[in-house]
Amino acid sequence: MSTLLHCNSASSSAFTHSPHHRIAPIKPLPRFSPLNAVRCRLIEPLKFDNGRAATNQAADMLIGGSGTAIPSFLVAPSARVQDLVNKNDTRLRIFSGTANPALAQEIACYLGLELGKIKIKRFADGEIYVQLQESVRGCDVFLVQPTCPPANENLMELLIMIDACRRASAKNITAVIPYFGYARADRKTQGRESIAAKLVANLITEAGANRVLACDLHSGQSMGYFDIPVDHVYGQPVILDYLASKTICSDDLVVVSPDVGGVARARAFAKKLSDAPLAIVDKRRHGHNVAEVMNLIGDVKGKVAVMVDDMIDTAGTISKGAALLHQEGAREVYACSTHAVFSPPAIERLSSGLFQEVIITNTIPVAEQNYFPQLTVLSVANLLGETVWRVHDDCSGGIEPYSSLGID
């Protein structure tokens, strides 16, 4: 089950924690975790039986009585995967860059592996040096490196890691990119603009990657920019699993898209929440990272609004949308997002009291100084770890189909 770091979230009148949770002391990762000094509570998630939530209320809220279930691999580390890796396979290797080593360590732990030994350093002039400290000849190598801020540094590091593996005769190289930077530059909106997402895709391909594993790309067409296979994983099951731990009346819930471009994402999210009603915030953008809310499409009066987006950058869009929802009579506003970029002044906006809770995942590491009481961080390590194994094993050995992962 995905690890949940719940940083003193405010209690909600509409949501109550499941009685199946119990509090346990957190065990910090020995070498990589940057969160050792953060005062957080580890909340053990719901236990599932054959993919169903432990309580009927949680199951009905999550699956709407349709029989659709959260994949069982999200419940706990898979003993099946660990046994297969330990007993039958010595060719799977996982290496981490410097962008998010804590997530890479969690993925390795899920698979019952140790992270591969790699040396990464910066020269005095800023150049990056990478050397693998173990043989990868003939191995299936997975490189975990989100291209989060500083995007250019982390991207260049990923490219050099790929090149090092290629020159070390790795059989297959998969770039595991939990957050794909430059994904928003996926089309030309004005004349004489670049399409940086395509350029980055070409760089990763030419560096020697054989496959890319990405999580919640900003737009689906970004997959088409790669000339190699792309496995697109959605973080939605992790967030839905967390929401399943709270009781909710479907009559009180409305899912809100913060802009017109996110309607498809919000509609899919609402369908999993007992087919909840949908509202849309209509915004007009006057410049990069500058958004102005115009009006609201839908009814939120007296309801609990759950805003869903793929990322939170400066939080301008989602905070202005939340202010509009309060003006329209929303009782509480929750923000759910996979990628927490948190560029200034995001923290000030998110902690200003507009949100009852801000729910994100750890695709991007959150700095200690960026934690605030309403923040909840969920781990996607089990989701990515299961995907890594299925890619490596070609989904054989009686493993559930890819569809249960929400993979494109």
Coordinates of C-alpha atoms in Angstrom, one line a residue:
M1 CA 0.0 0.0 0.0
S2 CA 1.2 3.4 -0.7
T3 CA 2.9 5.2 2.2
L4 CA 0.9 8.2 3.4
L5 CA 2.5 11.2 5.0
H6 CA -0.3 13.2 6.5
C7 CA 1.0 16.5 7.9
N8 CA -1.5 17.5 10.6
S9 CA -4.4 17.9 8.1
A10 CA -7.3 19.9 9.5
S11 CA -10.3 17.8 10.4
S12 CA -13.3 18.1 8.1
S13 CA -17.0 18.1 8.9
A14 CA -17.7 16.3 5.7
F15 CA -14.8 13.7 5.9
T16 CA -14.0 11.5 8.9
H17 CA -11.1 9.0 9.1
S18 CA -11.9 5.4 8.8
P19 CA -11.9 3.4 12.1
H20 CA -9.6 0.9 10.3
H21 CA -6.7 3.3 10.4
R22 CA -4.2 3.1 13.3
I23 CA -1.3 5.4 14.0
A24 CA 2.2 4.0 13.9
P25 CA 5.6 5.6 14.2
I26 CA 7.2 6.4 10.9
K27 CA 10.4 4.6 10.0
P28 CA 12.6 7.0 8.0
L29 CA 14.6 5.7 5.1
P30 CA 18.2 5.2 6.2
R31 CA 20.1 7.1 3.5
F32 CA 17.8 8.9 1.1
S33 CA 14.8 10.3 2.9
P34 CA 14.8 14.1 3.1
L35 CA 11.8 14.0 5.4
N36 CA 13.5 12.6 8.5
A37 CA 13.2 15.9 10.3
V38 CA 9.6 16.6 9.4
R39 CA 7.0 15.9 12.0
C40 CA 4.5 13.8 10.2
R41 CA 2.2 11.0 11.2
L42 CA 2.2 7.7 9.3
I43 CA -1.4 6.7 8.8
E44 CA -1.9 3.1 7.9
P45 CA -4.3 2.9 5.0
L46 CA -7.4 0.9 4.5
K47 CA -7.1 -2.9 4.3
F48 CA -8.7 -4.4 1.2
D49 CA -10.2 -7.8 0.6
N50 CA -10.2 -8.9 -3.0
G51 CA -9.9 -5.3 -4.1
R52 CA -12.9 -4.0 -2.1
A53 CA -12.7 -1.4 0.6
A54 CA -13.2 -2.7 4.2
T55 CA -16.4 -0.7 4.7
N56 CA -19.5 -0.6 2.5
Q57 CA -19.5 3.2 2.7
A58 CA -15.9 3.5 1.4
A59 CA -16.5 1.0 -1.3
D60 CA -19.7 2.7 -2.5
M61 CA -18.0 6.1 -2.5
L62 CA -15.1 4.8 -4.4
I63 CA -16.6 2.5 -6.9
G64 CA -20.2 3.5 -7.0
G65 CA -21.4 0.0 -6.5
S66 CA -20.2 -0.9 -10.0
G67 CA -17.8 -3.6 -8.9
T68 CA -14.7 -1.7 -10.1
A69 CA -12.0 -2.1 -7.5
I70 CA -8.7 -0.4 -6.7
P71 CA -5.9 -2.8 -7.9
S72 CA -4.8 -5.1 -5.1
F73 CA -1.1 -4.2 -5.5
L74 CA -1.9 -0.8 -3.9
V75 CA -2.8 -2.6 -0.7
A76 CA 0.6 -3.9 0.4
P77 CA 4.0 -4.7 -1.1
S78 CA 3.5 -7.7 -3.4
A79 CA 5.0 -10.9 -1.9
R80 CA 4.5 -12.4 -5.4
V81 CA 6.7 -9.8 -7.0
Q82 CA 9.3 -10.0 -4.3
D83 CA 9.5 -13.8 -4.5
L84 CA 9.8 -13.8 -8.3
V85 CA 12.5 -11.1 -8.2
N86 CA 14.5 -12.8 -5.4
K87 CA 14.2 -16.3 -6.7
N88 CA 14.2 -16.1 -10.5
D89 CA 15.7 -12.9 -11.5
T90 CA 19.1 -11.2 -11.2
R91 CA 18.9 -9.0 -14.3
L92 CA 16.6 -6.3 -13.0
R93 CA 18.5 -3.2 -11.9
I94 CA 17.2 0.1 -10.5
F95 CA 19.3 3.2 -10.3
S96 CA 18.3 6.6 -8.9
G97 CA 19.4 10.1 -9.9
T98 CA 19.7 12.9 -7.4
A99 CA 16.2 14.4 -8.1
N100 CA 14.1 12.1 -6.0
P101 CA 16.2 9.3 -4.3
A102 CA 13.5 8.7 -1.6
L103 CA 11.0 7.6 -4.2
A104 CA 13.5 5.4 -6.0
Q105 CA 14.3 3.7 -2.6
E106 CA 10.6 3.0 -2.0
I107 CA 10.3 1.5 -5.5
A108 CA 13.3 -0.7 -4.9
C109 CA 11.9 -1.8 -1.5
Y110 CA 8.6 -2.7 -3.1
L111 CA 10.4 -5.0 -5.5
G112 CA 12.6 -6.4 -2.8
L113 CA 15.8 -5.0 -4.4
E114 CA 18.6 -2.8 -3.4
L115 CA 19.2 0.4 -5.4
G116 CA 22.1 0.0 -7.9
K117 CA 25.4 1.7 -7.0
I118 CA 26.0 4.8 -9.0
K119 CA 28.3 7.8 -8.6
I120 CA 27.0 11.2 -9.6
K121 CA 28.9 14.4 -8.9
R122 CA 29.2 18.0 -10.2
F123 CA 32.6 19.4 -11.3
A124 CA 33.6 22.9 -10.2
D125 CA 32.3 24.3 -13.5
G126 CA 28.8 22.6 -13.0
E127 CA 29.4 19.7 -15.4
I128 CA 27.8 16.4 -14.4
Y129 CA 29.8 13.2 -14.0
V130 CA 28.1 9.8 -13.8
Q131 CA 29.7 6.4 -13.3
L132 CA 28.0 3.1 -12.6
Q133 CA 29.6 1.3 -9.7
E134 CA 28.4 -2.2 -10.8
S135 CA 28.0 -4.2 -14.0
V136 CA 24.8 -3.8 -16.0
R137 CA 25.9 -5.9 -19.0
G138 CA 22.8 -7.7 -20.4
C139 CA 20.6 -6.2 -17.6
D140 CA 17.1 -4.6 -17.7
V141 CA 17.9 -1.2 -16.2
F142 CA 15.4 1.3 -14.8
L143 CA 16.6 4.9 -14.1
V144 CA 14.4 6.8 -11.7
Q145 CA 14.7 10.5 -12.3
P146 CA 11.9 13.1 -12.5
T147 CA 12.8 16.2 -14.4
C148 CA 11.5 18.5 -11.7
P149 CA 13.1 21.8 -10.7
P150 CA 15.9 22.5 -11.4
A151 CA 14.5 21.0 -14.6
N152 CA 17.6 21.5 -16.8
E153 CA 20.0 20.0 -14.2
N154 CA 17.8 17.0 -13.7
L155 CA 17.2 16.5 -17.4
M156 CA 20.9 16.6 -18.2
E157 CA 21.6 14.2 -15.4
L158 CA 19.1 11.7 -16.8
L159 CA 20.6 11.9 -20.2
I160 CA 24.1 11.2 -18.9
M161 CA 22.8 8.3 -16.8
I162 CA 21.1 6.8 -19.9
D163 CA 24.4 7.3 -21.9
A164 CA 26.4 5.6 -19.1
C165 CA 24.1 2.6 -19.1
R166 CA 24.1 2.3 -22.9
R167 CA 27.9 2.4 -23.0
A168 CA 28.0 -0.2 -20.2
S169 CA 26.1 -2.6 -22.5
A170 CA 22.7 -2.7 -20.7
K171 CA 20.2 -4.8 -22.6
N172 CA 17.2 -2.5 -22.0
I173 CA 17.1 1.0 -20.5
T174 CA 13.9 2.4 -19.2
A175 CA 13.7 6.0 -18.1
V176 CA 11.3 6.2 -15.2
I177 CA 10.1 9.8 -15.2
P178 CA 7.5 10.4 -12.4
Y179 CA 7.3 14.0 -13.4
F180 CA 8.0 15.0 -17.0
G181 CA 9.3 18.5 -17.2
Y182 CA 8.6 20.7 -20.3
A183 CA 5.3 18.7 -20.8
R184 CA 3.3 22.0 -20.9
A185 CA 5.3 23.1 -24.0
D186 CA 3.5 20.5 -26.1
R187 CA 2.1 22.7 -28.9
K188 CA 2.4 26.1 -30.5
T189 CA 0.0 28.7 -29.1
Q190 CA 1.6 31.6 -30.8
G191 CA 3.9 32.1 -33.8
R192 CA 7.6 31.3 -33.6
E193 CA 7.3 29.2 -30.4
S194 CA 9.2 26.0 -29.8
I195 CA 7.6 22.7 -28.9
A196 CA 10.0 21.8 -26.1
A197 CA 8.2 18.6 -25.1
K198 CA 9.1 17.1 -28.5
L199 CA 12.7 18.3 -28.2
V200 CA 13.1 16.6 -24.8
A201 CA 11.5 13.4 -26.1
N202 CA 14.1 13.4 -28.9
L203 CA 16.9 14.0 -26.4
I204 CA 15.9 11.0 -24.2
T205 CA 15.5 8.8 -27.3
E206 CA 18.8 9.7 -28.8
A207 CA 20.6 9.3 -25.5
G208 CA 19.8 5.6 -25.7
A209 CA 16.6 5.0 -23.8
N210 CA 14.5 2.0 -25.0
R211 CA 11.4 2.9 -23.1
V212 CA 9.8 5.6 -21.0
L213 CA 7.6 5.2 -17.9
A214 CA 5.9 8.4 -17.0
C215 CA 3.2 9.4 -14.5
D216 CA 0.3 11.7 -15.3
L217 CA 1.6 13.6 -18.4
H218 CA 0.2 17.0 -18.8
S219 CA -1.4 16.0 -22.1
G220 CA -1.8 12.6 -23.7
Q221 CA -0.3 13.7 -27.0
S222 CA 3.1 13.9 -25.3
M223 CA 3.3 10.1 -25.7
G224 CA 3.3 10.5 -29.4
Y225 CA 6.4 12.7 -29.3
F226 CA 8.5 9.7 -28.4
D227 CA 9.7 7.2 -31.0
I228 CA 10.0 4.5 -28.3
P229 CA 7.3 2.8 -26.2
V230 CA 5.8 4.9 -23.4
D231 CA 4.0 3.5 -20.4
H232 CA 1.7 6.2 -19.1
V233 CA 0.6 5.6 -15.5
Y234 CA -2.1 7.6 -13.7
G235 CA -1.8 8.6 -10.0
Q236 CA -5.5 8.7 -9.7
P237 CA -5.9 5.3 -7.9
V238 CA -3.6 6.4 -5.1
I239 CA -5.6 9.6 -4.5
L240 CA -8.9 7.7 -4.8
D241 CA -7.6 5.1 -2.3
Y242 CA -7.0 7.9 0.2
L243 CA -10.4 9.4 -0.4
A244 CA -11.9 6.0 0.2
S245 CA -10.6 6.2 3.8
K246 CA -13.1 9.0 4.4
T247 CA -16.9 8.7 4.6
I248 CA -18.7 11.0 2.2
C249 CA -22.3 11.4 1.1
S250 CA -22.5 11.5 -2.7
D251 CA -25.1 14.3 -2.5
D252 CA -22.5 16.6 -0.8
L253 CA -19.7 16.0 -3.3
V254 CA -18.9 17.8 -6.5
V255 CA -15.7 17.4 -8.6
V256 CA -14.3 20.6 -10.0
S257 CA -12.0 21.1 -13.0
P258 CA -9.9 24.2 -12.5
D259 CA -9.9 24.9 -16.2
V260 CA -11.6 23.7 -19.4
G261 CA -8.5 21.7 -20.5
G262 CA -8.9 19.5 -17.4
V263 CA -12.5 18.5 -17.9
A264 CA -11.7 15.0 -19.2
R265 CA -9.5 14.3 -16.2
A266 CA -12.1 15.6 -13.7
R267 CA -14.9 13.7 -15.4
A268 CA -12.9 10.4 -15.1
F269 CA -12.2 11.2 -11.4
A270 CA -15.9 12.0 -10.8
K271 CA -17.0 8.8 -12.3
K272 CA -15.0 6.8 -9.8
L273 CA -16.5 8.9 -7.0
S274 CA -20.1 7.5 -7.3
D275 CA -20.5 9.4 -10.6
A276 CA -20.4 12.7 -8.7
P277 CA -21.6 15.9 -10.4
L278 CA -19.0 18.0 -12.3
A279 CA -18.3 21.7 -12.2
I280 CA -15.9 23.7 -14.4
V281 CA -14.0 26.9 -13.7
D282 CA -13.8 29.1 -16.8
K283 CA -10.5 31.0 -16.7
R284 CA -8.8 33.4 -19.1
R285 CA -5.0 33.4 -19.1
H286 CA -3.2 36.7 -19.9
G287 CA 0.3 35.4 -19.6
H288 CA 2.5 32.4 -18.5
N289 CA 1.7 31.5 -14.9
V290 CA -0.9 34.3 -14.7
A291 CA -4.6 33.2 -14.6
E292 CA -7.8 35.1 -14.2
V293 CA -11.0 33.3 -13.2
M294 CA -14.1 34.5 -15.1
N295 CA -17.1 32.3 -14.0
L296 CA -18.2 28.9 -12.8
I297 CA -20.1 26.3 -14.8
G298 CA -22.1 24.1 -12.4
D299 CA -23.6 24.2 -8.9
V300 CA -21.4 24.0 -5.8
K301 CA -23.7 25.7 -3.2
G302 CA -23.5 23.9 0.1
K303 CA -21.3 21.1 -1.3
V304 CA -17.8 19.8 -0.7
A305 CA -15.8 20.7 -3.8
V306 CA -12.9 18.5 -4.8
M307 CA -10.6 20.3 -7.3
V308 CA -8.6 17.9 -9.5
D309 CA -5.5 18.8 -11.6
D310 CA -2.4 17.1 -12.8
M311 CA 0.0 19.6 -11.3
I312 CA 0.2 22.6 -9.0
D313 CA 2.9 25.1 -10.0
T314 CA 2.4 28.6 -8.7
A315 CA -1.1 27.6 -7.5
G316 CA -2.6 30.7 -9.2
T317 CA -5.2 28.7 -11.1
I318 CA -6.3 26.5 -8.3
S319 CA -6.3 29.2 -5.6
K320 CA -8.4 31.6 -7.7
G321 CA -10.7 28.8 -8.5
A322 CA -11.1 27.9 -4.8
A323 CA -11.9 31.6 -4.0
L324 CA -14.6 31.5 -6.7
L325 CA -16.0 28.2 -5.3
H326 CA -16.3 29.8 -1.8
Q327 CA -18.0 32.8 -3.3
E328 CA -20.5 30.5 -5.0
G329 CA -21.3 28.9 -1.7
A330 CA -19.1 25.8 -1.5
R331 CA -18.9 24.5 2.1
E332 CA -15.3 23.1 1.8
V333 CA -12.7 22.9 -0.9
Y334 CA -10.2 20.1 -1.4
A335 CA -7.3 20.2 -3.9
C336 CA -6.0 17.0 -5.4
S337 CA -3.0 16.9 -7.7
T338 CA -0.3 14.4 -8.7
H339 CA 2.6 16.7 -9.2
A340 CA 3.5 19.4 -6.6
V341 CA 5.9 21.7 -8.4
F342 CA 5.3 24.4 -5.8
S343 CA 7.0 27.4 -7.4
P344 CA 6.7 30.6 -5.4
P345 CA 4.3 31.9 -4.2
A346 CA 2.4 28.5 -4.2
I347 CA 2.9 27.8 -0.5
E348 CA 1.5 31.1 0.6
R349 CA -1.6 30.7 -1.6
L350 CA -2.2 27.1 -0.6
S351 CA -1.9 27.7 3.1
S352 CA -4.0 30.9 3.1
G353 CA -7.1 29.1 4.4
L354 CA -8.9 28.5 1.0
F355 CA -8.4 24.8 1.2
Q356 CA -9.5 22.3 3.8
E357 CA -6.8 19.9 2.5
V358 CA -4.3 19.8 -0.3
I359 CA -3.6 16.2 -1.4
I360 CA -0.5 15.5 -3.6
T361 CA 1.8 12.7 -4.4
N362 CA 5.6 12.3 -4.1
T363 CA 6.4 12.3 -7.8
I364 CA 8.3 15.5 -6.9
P365 CA 10.0 15.7 -3.5
V366 CA 8.6 18.4 -1.2
A367 CA 11.2 20.4 0.6
E368 CA 10.8 20.5 4.4
Q369 CA 10.2 24.3 4.4
N370 CA 7.3 23.8 2.0
Y371 CA 5.2 21.7 4.4
F372 CA 2.1 23.3 5.8
P373 CA -0.7 21.9 8.1
Q374 CA -3.2 21.3 5.3
L375 CA -0.8 19.3 3.1
T376 CA -1.1 15.5 2.6
V377 CA 1.5 13.6 0.6
L378 CA 0.7 10.2 -0.8
S379 CA 3.3 7.8 -2.2
V380 CA 3.2 6.4 -5.8
A381 CA 6.0 4.0 -5.1
N382 CA 3.9 0.9 -5.2
L383 CA 2.2 2.0 -8.4
L384 CA 5.5 2.6 -10.1
G385 CA 7.1 -0.5 -8.6
E386 CA 4.3 -2.7 -9.9
T387 CA 4.6 -1.1 -13.3
V388 CA 8.3 -1.6 -13.4
W389 CA 7.9 -5.3 -12.6
R390 CA 5.2 -5.8 -15.3
V391 CA 7.3 -4.0 -17.9
H392 CA 10.3 -6.1 -16.9
D393 CA 8.3 -9.4 -16.9
D394 CA 6.3 -8.5 -20.0
C395 CA 3.2 -8.9 -17.8
S396 CA 3.6 -12.7 -17.7
G397 CA 3.3 -15.3 -14.9
G398 CA -0.4 -14.9 -14.3
I399 CA -0.2 -11.2 -13.4
E400 CA -3.3 -9.0 -13.6
P401 CA -3.8 -7.2 -16.9
Y402 CA -2.3 -3.7 -17.5
S403 CA -5.8 -2.2 -17.3
S404 CA -5.9 -2.5 -13.5
L405 CA -3.0 -0.1 -13.3
G406 CA -4.7 2.6 -15.3
I407 CA -1.9 2.5 -17.9
D408 CA -2.2 3.9 -21.4

